[in-house]
Short mmCIF file of C-alpha atoms and ligand atoms in Angstrom, two decimals:
data_model
loop_
_atom_site.label_atom_id
_atom_site.label_comp_id
_atom_site.label_asym_id
_atom_site.label_seq_id
_atom_site.Cartn_x
_atom_site.Cartn_y
_atom_site.Cartn_z
CA UNK A 18 4.53 33.34 -7.62
CA UNK A 19 8.28 33.89 -7.30
CA UNK A 20 7.86 34.33 -3.51
CA UNK A 21 5.97 31.04 -3.31
CA UNK A 22 8.69 29.23 -5.26
CA UNK A 23 11.38 30.73 -3.04
CA UNK A 24 9.56 29.70 0.13
CA UNK A 25 9.03 26.14 -1.12
CA UNK A 26 12.52 25.75 -2.63
CA UNK A 27 13.85 23.58 0.26
CA UNK A 28 10.96 21.14 -0.31
CA UNK A 29 11.54 21.14 -4.05
CA UNK A 30 15.16 20.22 -3.44
CA UNK A 31 13.95 16.86 -2.07
CA UNK A 32 12.18 15.87 -5.28
CA UNK A 33 13.91 17.81 -8.07
CA UNK A 34 15.30 14.57 -9.53
CA UNK A 35 11.80 13.31 -10.37
CA UNK A 36 9.63 16.43 -10.69
CA UNK A 37 10.34 19.06 -13.39
CA UNK A 38 10.26 22.77 -12.30
CA UNK A 39 7.13 23.50 -14.38
CA UNK A 40 5.24 20.78 -12.53
CA UNK A 41 6.45 22.00 -9.14
CA UNK A 42 5.01 25.44 -9.94
CA UNK A 43 1.59 23.74 -10.10
CA UNK A 44 2.12 21.90 -6.78
CA UNK A 45 3.67 24.61 -4.60
CA UNK A 46 0.50 26.47 -3.60
CA UNK A 47 -1.33 23.29 -2.51
CA UNK A 48 1.74 22.08 -0.63
CA UNK A 49 2.06 25.29 1.35
CA UNK A 50 -1.68 25.31 2.12
CA UNK A 51 -1.61 21.65 3.24
CA UNK A 52 1.33 22.22 5.59
CA UNK A 53 -0.56 25.13 7.21
CA UNK A 54 -3.81 23.10 7.42
CA UNK A 55 -1.97 20.23 9.11
CA UNK A 56 -0.88 22.66 11.84
CA UNK A 57 -4.28 24.29 12.30
CA UNK A 58 -6.20 20.97 12.28
CA UNK A 59 -3.57 19.10 14.35
CA UNK A 60 -3.42 16.49 11.59
CA UNK A 61 -0.88 14.01 10.30
CA UNK A 62 -0.70 12.50 6.82
CA UNK A 63 0.05 8.80 6.41
CA UNK A 64 1.20 7.91 2.89
CA UNK A 65 1.60 4.55 1.20
CA UNK A 66 4.71 3.83 -0.90
CA UNK A 67 2.56 4.10 -4.06
CA UNK A 68 1.77 7.79 -3.53
CA UNK A 69 3.35 10.28 -5.94
CA UNK A 70 6.66 11.91 -4.84
CA UNK A 71 5.22 15.36 -4.04
CA UNK A 72 2.83 13.69 -1.57
CA UNK A 73 5.27 11.06 -0.32
CA UNK A 74 8.30 13.31 0.19
CA UNK A 75 6.86 16.80 0.74
CA UNK A 76 3.74 16.69 2.92
CA UNK A 77 3.62 13.29 4.65
CA UNK A 78 4.51 12.54 8.27
CA UNK A 79 4.56 8.74 8.12
CA UNK A 80 5.28 6.69 5.00
CA UNK A 81 5.59 2.97 4.34
CA UNK A 82 3.94 -0.27 3.33
CA UNK A 83 0.52 -1.42 4.56
CA UNK A 84 2.04 -3.03 7.64
CA UNK A 85 4.04 0.04 8.66
CA UNK A 86 1.04 2.32 8.16
CA UNK A 87 -1.11 0.05 10.35
CA UNK A 88 1.55 -0.13 13.07
CA UNK A 89 2.19 3.59 13.06
CA UNK A 90 -1.51 4.48 13.01
CA UNK A 91 -1.86 2.94 16.47
CA UNK A 92 0.38 5.52 18.12
CA UNK A 93 -0.67 8.70 16.30
CA UNK A 94 -1.34 11.40 18.89
CA UNK A 95 -2.64 14.12 16.55
CA UNK A 96 -6.43 14.62 16.39
CA UNK A 97 -6.73 13.87 12.69
CA UNK A 98 -5.25 11.21 10.40
CA UNK A 99 -5.42 11.85 6.65
CA UNK A 100 -4.87 8.64 4.70
CA UNK A 101 -2.94 9.17 1.49
CA UNK A 102 -3.65 5.65 0.37
CA UNK A 103 -6.75 3.59 -0.33
CA UNK A 104 -9.94 3.06 1.65
CA UNK A 105 -9.00 -0.19 3.42
CA UNK A 106 -5.91 1.55 4.83
CA UNK A 107 -8.05 4.33 6.29
CA UNK A 108 -10.41 1.75 7.81
CA UNK A 109 -7.45 -0.09 9.36
CA UNK A 110 -6.18 3.18 10.88
CA UNK A 111 -9.65 3.86 12.30
CA UNK A 112 -9.86 0.33 13.75
CA UNK A 113 -6.51 0.73 15.47
CA UNK A 114 -6.97 4.30 16.71
CA UNK A 115 -10.74 4.72 16.97
CA UNK A 116 -10.84 8.05 18.85
CA UNK A 117 -9.11 9.87 16.00
CA UNK A 118 -10.84 11.51 13.07
CA UNK A 119 -9.69 9.55 10.02
CA UNK A 120 -10.14 11.28 6.67
CA UNK A 121 -10.08 9.86 3.14
CA UNK A 122 -9.40 12.56 0.52
CA UNK A 123 -11.41 10.52 -2.01
CA UNK A 124 -13.88 7.82 -0.97
CA UNK A 125 -13.65 6.19 -4.40
CA UNK A 126 -10.01 5.21 -3.81
CA UNK A 127 -10.81 1.51 -3.47
CA UNK A 128 -8.95 -1.69 -4.35
CA UNK A 129 -9.76 -4.54 -6.73
CA UNK A 130 -8.85 -7.06 -4.01
CA UNK A 131 -11.14 -5.47 -1.42
CA UNK A 132 -13.94 -5.42 -4.02
CA UNK A 133 -13.54 -9.11 -4.80
CA UNK A 134 -15.00 -10.58 -1.61
CA UNK A 135 -17.91 -10.03 0.79
CA UNK A 136 -18.55 -11.12 4.40
CA UNK A 137 -21.11 -13.64 3.09
CA UNK A 138 -18.39 -15.21 0.90
CA UNK A 139 -16.20 -15.72 3.97
CA UNK A 140 -19.06 -17.33 5.90
CA UNK A 141 -19.65 -19.74 3.02
CA UNK A 142 -15.96 -20.69 2.94
CA UNK A 143 -16.08 -21.41 6.68
CA UNK A 144 -19.13 -23.64 6.20
CA UNK A 145 -17.40 -25.52 3.42
CA UNK A 146 -14.10 -25.95 5.30
CA UNK A 147 -15.01 -26.18 8.99
CA UNK A 148 -12.12 -25.70 11.40
CA UNK A 149 -9.69 -24.36 8.77
CA UNK A 150 -8.23 -20.99 9.89
CA UNK A 151 -9.09 -17.92 7.80
CA UNK A 152 -6.17 -15.58 7.03
CA UNK A 153 -7.37 -12.40 5.39
CA UNK A 154 -5.17 -9.94 3.53
CA UNK A 155 -5.50 -6.39 4.90
CA UNK A 156 -6.64 -5.34 1.42
CA UNK A 157 -10.25 -6.01 2.44
CA UNK A 158 -13.18 -4.17 4.02
CA UNK A 159 -13.57 -4.06 7.80
CA UNK A 160 -16.69 -6.23 7.35
CA UNK A 161 -14.61 -9.00 5.74
CA UNK A 162 -11.90 -8.68 8.39
CA UNK A 163 -14.64 -9.13 11.02
CA UNK A 164 -15.33 -12.64 9.64
CA UNK A 165 -11.64 -13.63 9.78
CA UNK A 166 -9.32 -15.24 12.31
CA UNK A 167 -6.28 -13.14 11.56
CA UNK A 168 -5.13 -10.58 9.00
CA UNK A 169 -1.85 -10.42 7.13
CA UNK A 170 -0.01 -8.09 4.79
CA UNK A 171 2.47 -9.01 2.09
CA UNK A 172 5.18 -8.09 4.62
CA UNK A 173 4.21 -10.72 7.22
CA UNK A 174 2.05 -13.26 5.32
CA UNK A 175 4.58 -16.08 5.55
CA UNK A 176 5.18 -15.59 9.27
CA UNK A 177 1.45 -15.47 10.03
CA UNK A 178 0.57 -18.53 7.95
CA UNK A 179 3.42 -20.59 9.39
CA UNK A 180 2.65 -19.37 12.90
CA UNK A 181 -0.85 -20.87 12.76
CA UNK A 182 0.60 -24.39 12.80
CA UNK A 183 -2.12 -25.71 10.47
CA UNK A 184 -1.45 -27.83 7.38
CA UNK A 185 -4.37 -26.13 5.60
CA UNK A 186 -5.29 -22.44 5.56
CA UNK A 187 -8.05 -20.42 3.91
CA UNK A 188 -6.08 -17.49 2.53
CA UNK A 189 -8.23 -14.75 0.98
CA UNK A 190 -8.82 -12.87 -1.24
CA UNK A 191 -5.53 -12.62 -3.19
CA UNK A 192 -5.16 -15.87 -5.11
CA UNK A 193 -1.62 -15.07 -6.27
CA UNK A 194 -0.35 -14.06 -2.83
CA UNK A 195 -1.80 -17.30 -1.44
CA UNK A 196 -0.17 -19.34 -4.21
CA UNK A 197 3.17 -17.60 -3.66
CA UNK A 198 3.03 -18.24 0.09
CA UNK A 199 1.96 -21.86 -0.49
CA UNK A 200 5.04 -22.32 -2.66
CA UNK A 201 7.31 -20.86 0.04
CA UNK A 202 5.81 -22.74 2.97
CA UNK A 203 4.41 -25.96 1.53
CA UNK A 204 1.14 -25.27 3.37
CA UNK A 205 -2.05 -26.17 1.46
CA UNK A 206 -4.08 -23.06 0.64
CA UNK A 207 -7.77 -22.69 -0.04
CA UNK A 208 -7.79 -19.58 -2.21
CA UNK A 209 -10.21 -16.99 -3.58
CA UNK A 210 -10.11 -15.63 -7.13
CA UNK A 211 -9.29 -12.03 -6.15
CA UNK A 212 -6.46 -10.22 -7.93
CA UNK A 213 -4.69 -6.89 -7.76
CA UNK A 214 -5.51 -5.16 -11.03
CA UNK A 215 -2.01 -3.62 -11.06
CA UNK A 216 0.14 -6.69 -10.40
CA UNK A 217 -1.90 -9.25 -12.35
CA UNK A 218 -0.91 -7.49 -15.60
CA UNK A 219 2.81 -8.30 -15.36
CA UNK A 220 3.96 -11.32 -17.38
CA UNK A 221 7.01 -13.64 -17.34
CA UNK A 222 7.75 -12.63 -20.96
CA UNK A 223 8.01 -9.00 -19.84
CA UNK A 224 10.60 -9.91 -17.19
CA UNK A 225 12.60 -12.01 -19.64
CA UNK A 226 12.60 -9.14 -22.15
CA UNK A 227 13.74 -6.70 -19.44
CA UNK A 228 16.63 -8.97 -18.55
CA UNK A 229 17.65 -9.32 -22.19
CA UNK A 230 17.58 -5.54 -22.68
CA UNK A 231 19.33 -4.75 -19.35
CA UNK A 232 22.10 -7.25 -18.61
CA UNK A 233 22.83 -7.53 -14.89
CA UNK A 234 19.55 -5.93 -13.80
CA UNK A 235 18.07 -7.07 -10.46
CA UNK A 236 14.35 -7.82 -10.63
CA UNK A 237 12.24 -7.21 -7.51
CA UNK A 238 8.60 -8.32 -7.63
CA UNK A 239 5.62 -7.82 -5.35
CA UNK A 240 3.98 -11.11 -4.21
CA UNK A 241 0.61 -9.91 -5.57
CA UNK A 242 2.11 -10.81 -8.98
CA UNK A 243 1.23 -14.20 -10.53
CA UNK A 244 3.56 -17.02 -9.33
CA UNK A 245 5.07 -17.41 -12.80
CA UNK A 246 6.15 -13.74 -12.63
CA UNK A 247 7.56 -14.12 -9.10
CA UNK A 248 9.47 -17.20 -10.35
CA UNK A 249 11.29 -14.97 -12.88
CA UNK A 250 12.30 -12.40 -10.21
CA UNK A 251 15.47 -12.30 -8.09
CA UNK A 252 13.55 -11.26 -4.98
CA UNK A 253 9.90 -11.02 -3.94
CA UNK A 254 8.58 -8.96 -1.07
CA UNK A 255 6.29 -6.22 0.14
CA UNK A 256 6.91 -2.64 -0.90
CA UNK A 257 8.90 -2.14 2.34
CA UNK A 258 10.99 -5.24 1.64
CA UNK A 259 11.74 -3.97 -1.89
CA UNK A 260 12.72 -0.61 -0.44
CA UNK A 261 15.03 -2.32 2.09
CA UNK A 262 16.59 -4.34 -0.72
CA UNK A 263 17.40 -1.19 -2.70
CA UNK A 264 18.75 0.51 0.47
CA UNK A 265 21.05 -2.45 1.11
CA UNK A 266 23.10 -1.34 -1.91
CA UNK A 267 23.11 -4.85 -3.41
CA UNK A 268 21.98 -3.64 -6.84
CA UNK A 269 23.24 -0.88 -9.13
CA UNK A 270 20.38 -1.31 -11.60
CA UNK A 271 16.92 -2.50 -10.58
CA UNK A 272 13.42 -2.92 -11.85
CA UNK A 273 10.49 -2.96 -9.43
CA UNK A 274 7.64 -5.10 -10.69
CA UNK A 275 4.98 -3.06 -8.95
CA UNK A 276 3.13 0.28 -9.01
CA UNK A 277 4.84 3.19 -10.81
CA UNK A 278 5.36 5.71 -8.01
CA UNK A 279 7.41 3.28 -5.94
CA UNK A 280 10.42 3.70 -8.27
CA UNK A 281 10.06 7.50 -8.29
CA UNK A 282 10.05 7.61 -4.49
CA UNK A 283 13.08 5.34 -4.21
CA UNK A 284 14.93 7.22 -6.97
CA UNK A 285 14.72 10.33 -4.78
CA UNK A 286 16.43 8.50 -1.92
CA UNK A 287 18.96 6.54 -4.00
CA UNK A 288 20.46 8.80 -6.67
CA UNK A 289 23.19 6.32 -7.58
CA UNK A 290 20.83 3.43 -8.33
CA UNK A 291 19.49 3.14 -11.88
CA UNK A 292 15.78 2.32 -12.08
CA UNK A 293 14.22 0.76 -15.18
CA UNK A 294 10.53 1.61 -15.04
CA UNK A 295 8.00 -0.57 -16.81
CA UNK A 296 5.29 0.00 -14.24
CA UNK A 297 1.51 -0.24 -13.96
CA UNK A 298 -0.50 2.57 -12.39
CA UNK A 299 -2.99 1.95 -9.60
CA UNK A 300 -5.99 4.11 -10.53
CA UNK A 301 -7.20 4.03 -6.91
CA UNK A 302 -3.95 5.29 -5.39
CA UNK A 303 -3.84 7.98 -8.07
CA UNK A 304 -7.19 9.44 -6.93
CA UNK A 305 -5.26 10.88 -4.00
CA UNK A 306 -3.87 14.20 -5.20
CA UNK A 307 -2.66 17.42 -3.54
CA UNK A 308 -5.96 19.25 -4.29
CA UNK A 309 -7.94 16.29 -2.85
CA UNK A 310 -5.83 16.30 0.34
CA UNK A 311 -6.16 20.07 0.66
CA UNK A 312 -9.95 19.89 0.25
CA UNK A 313 -10.12 17.06 2.74
CA UNK A 314 -8.37 19.13 5.42
CA UNK A 315 -10.31 22.29 4.58
CA UNK A 316 -13.70 20.61 4.80
CA UNK A 317 -12.79 17.78 7.23
CA UNK A 318 -14.14 15.20 4.81
CA UNK A 319 -14.58 12.36 4.10
CA UNK A 320 -14.66 10.92 7.57
CA UNK A 321 -14.23 7.14 7.82
CA UNK A 322 -16.54 5.50 10.34
CA UNK A 323 -17.06 1.85 11.26
CA UNK A 324 -20.08 0.45 13.08
CA UNK A 325 -18.80 -0.23 16.67
CA UNK A 326 -19.92 -3.91 16.89
CA UNK A 327 -18.27 -4.72 13.60
CA UNK A 328 -15.16 -2.71 14.54
CA UNK A 329 -14.59 -4.84 17.65
CA UNK A 330 -14.57 -8.05 15.58
CA UNK A 331 -12.48 -6.60 12.74
CA UNK A 332 -9.97 -5.17 15.18
CA UNK A 333 -9.43 -8.60 16.75
CA UNK A 334 -8.18 -9.95 13.41
CA UNK A 335 -5.85 -6.98 12.93
CA UNK A 336 -4.61 -7.11 16.55
CA UNK A 337 -3.80 -10.82 16.16
CA UNK A 338 -1.72 -9.96 13.12
CA UNK A 339 0.17 -7.21 14.95
CA UNK A 340 0.80 -9.53 17.90
CA UNK A 341 2.66 -12.01 15.67
P1 13P B 1 2.36 -3.46 0.64
O1 13P B 1 2.76 -2.02 0.66
O2 13P B 1 1.90 -3.90 1.98
O3 13P B 1 3.42 -4.32 0.06
O4 13P B 1 1.06 -3.61 -0.28
C1 13P B 1 0.99 -3.22 -1.54
C2 13P B 1 -0.39 -2.87 -1.91
O5 13P B 1 -0.96 -3.47 -2.74
C3 13P B 1 -1.04 -1.75 -1.32
O6 13P B 1 -2.05 -1.39 -2.12
FE1 SF4 B 2 -5.40 -2.60 -4.56
FE2 SF4 B 2 -3.52 -3.32 -6.29
FE3 SF4 B 2 -4.16 -0.75 -6.06
FE4 SF4 B 2 -2.85 -1.99 -4.07
S1 SF4 B 2 -2.10 -1.62 -6.10
S2 SF4 B 2 -4.62 -0.64 -3.89
S3 SF4 B 2 -3.72 -4.06 -4.19
S4 SF4 B 2 -5.53 -2.40 -6.77
#
């Protein structure tokens, strides 16, 4: 055990501010095994900003928001992509780099937004609003993307919606994101009643209480939060935009109105910034653990596949987004 801890000490140094030594002792063996499996399988690990620090900082090759992970997935040269994120992210990677083996460590890592809408729902919306462009959040299945004109993420939603040049847009399935973008752009949105189960739980009262208890705090909110929560924040943006804001050094004390691990990961990189942490956990993101990643690489499971005809149509919507 002592040898293992000595060998992994340089990795532990990266995360010692947020992971106690006793916890690291439980992680070290899986971390070493995963690093060796990545070499033998010629694999890379893509990790979303909501992954826990030992995954985000110690075993991942590419990290970022949904947009960055999609962009980077296109140019991966390794044979295998392991998605430390949720299922729609793995599907997007497979759409954009179809010859690679894309693995999900846990197939049950879903998303309440992706669950909220089906391809049949999108077809009905098109029938009801003929000619109105359909902008679909990437937090959806490939089958829903295949029914859409263009995808967006929280990082590019405004640019995509404005770029369409239409005074009315069907923006699905995140009702709050659509309402927040409508407010910013003045474009009329036809929405769908999908919500992120993590961000919908934040309230304006919570933000006001945080401000009262922490004078001078800067509040950063994700646009999946309800509009009345975003209205109480100093800044709203994707997880990458929040990270950029913290990196800019504009705030000495911040609160991120988003998933819990985001603050832990940024605290590692910004030791002088104080983070107040009233967060909500995403149970789907938290299904991805070191043992699950290790098993995934050992057994080469669970492979993400997409029916080729559907993949062609879904990819068009993602490609249009990336071309913007
Ligand atoms: P972004 O990282 O694109 O901001 O999305 C957040 C999210 O909900 C991913 O699950
Ligand atoms: Fe889905 Fe929300 Fe979890 Fe992101 S944080 S995966 S949007 S449920």
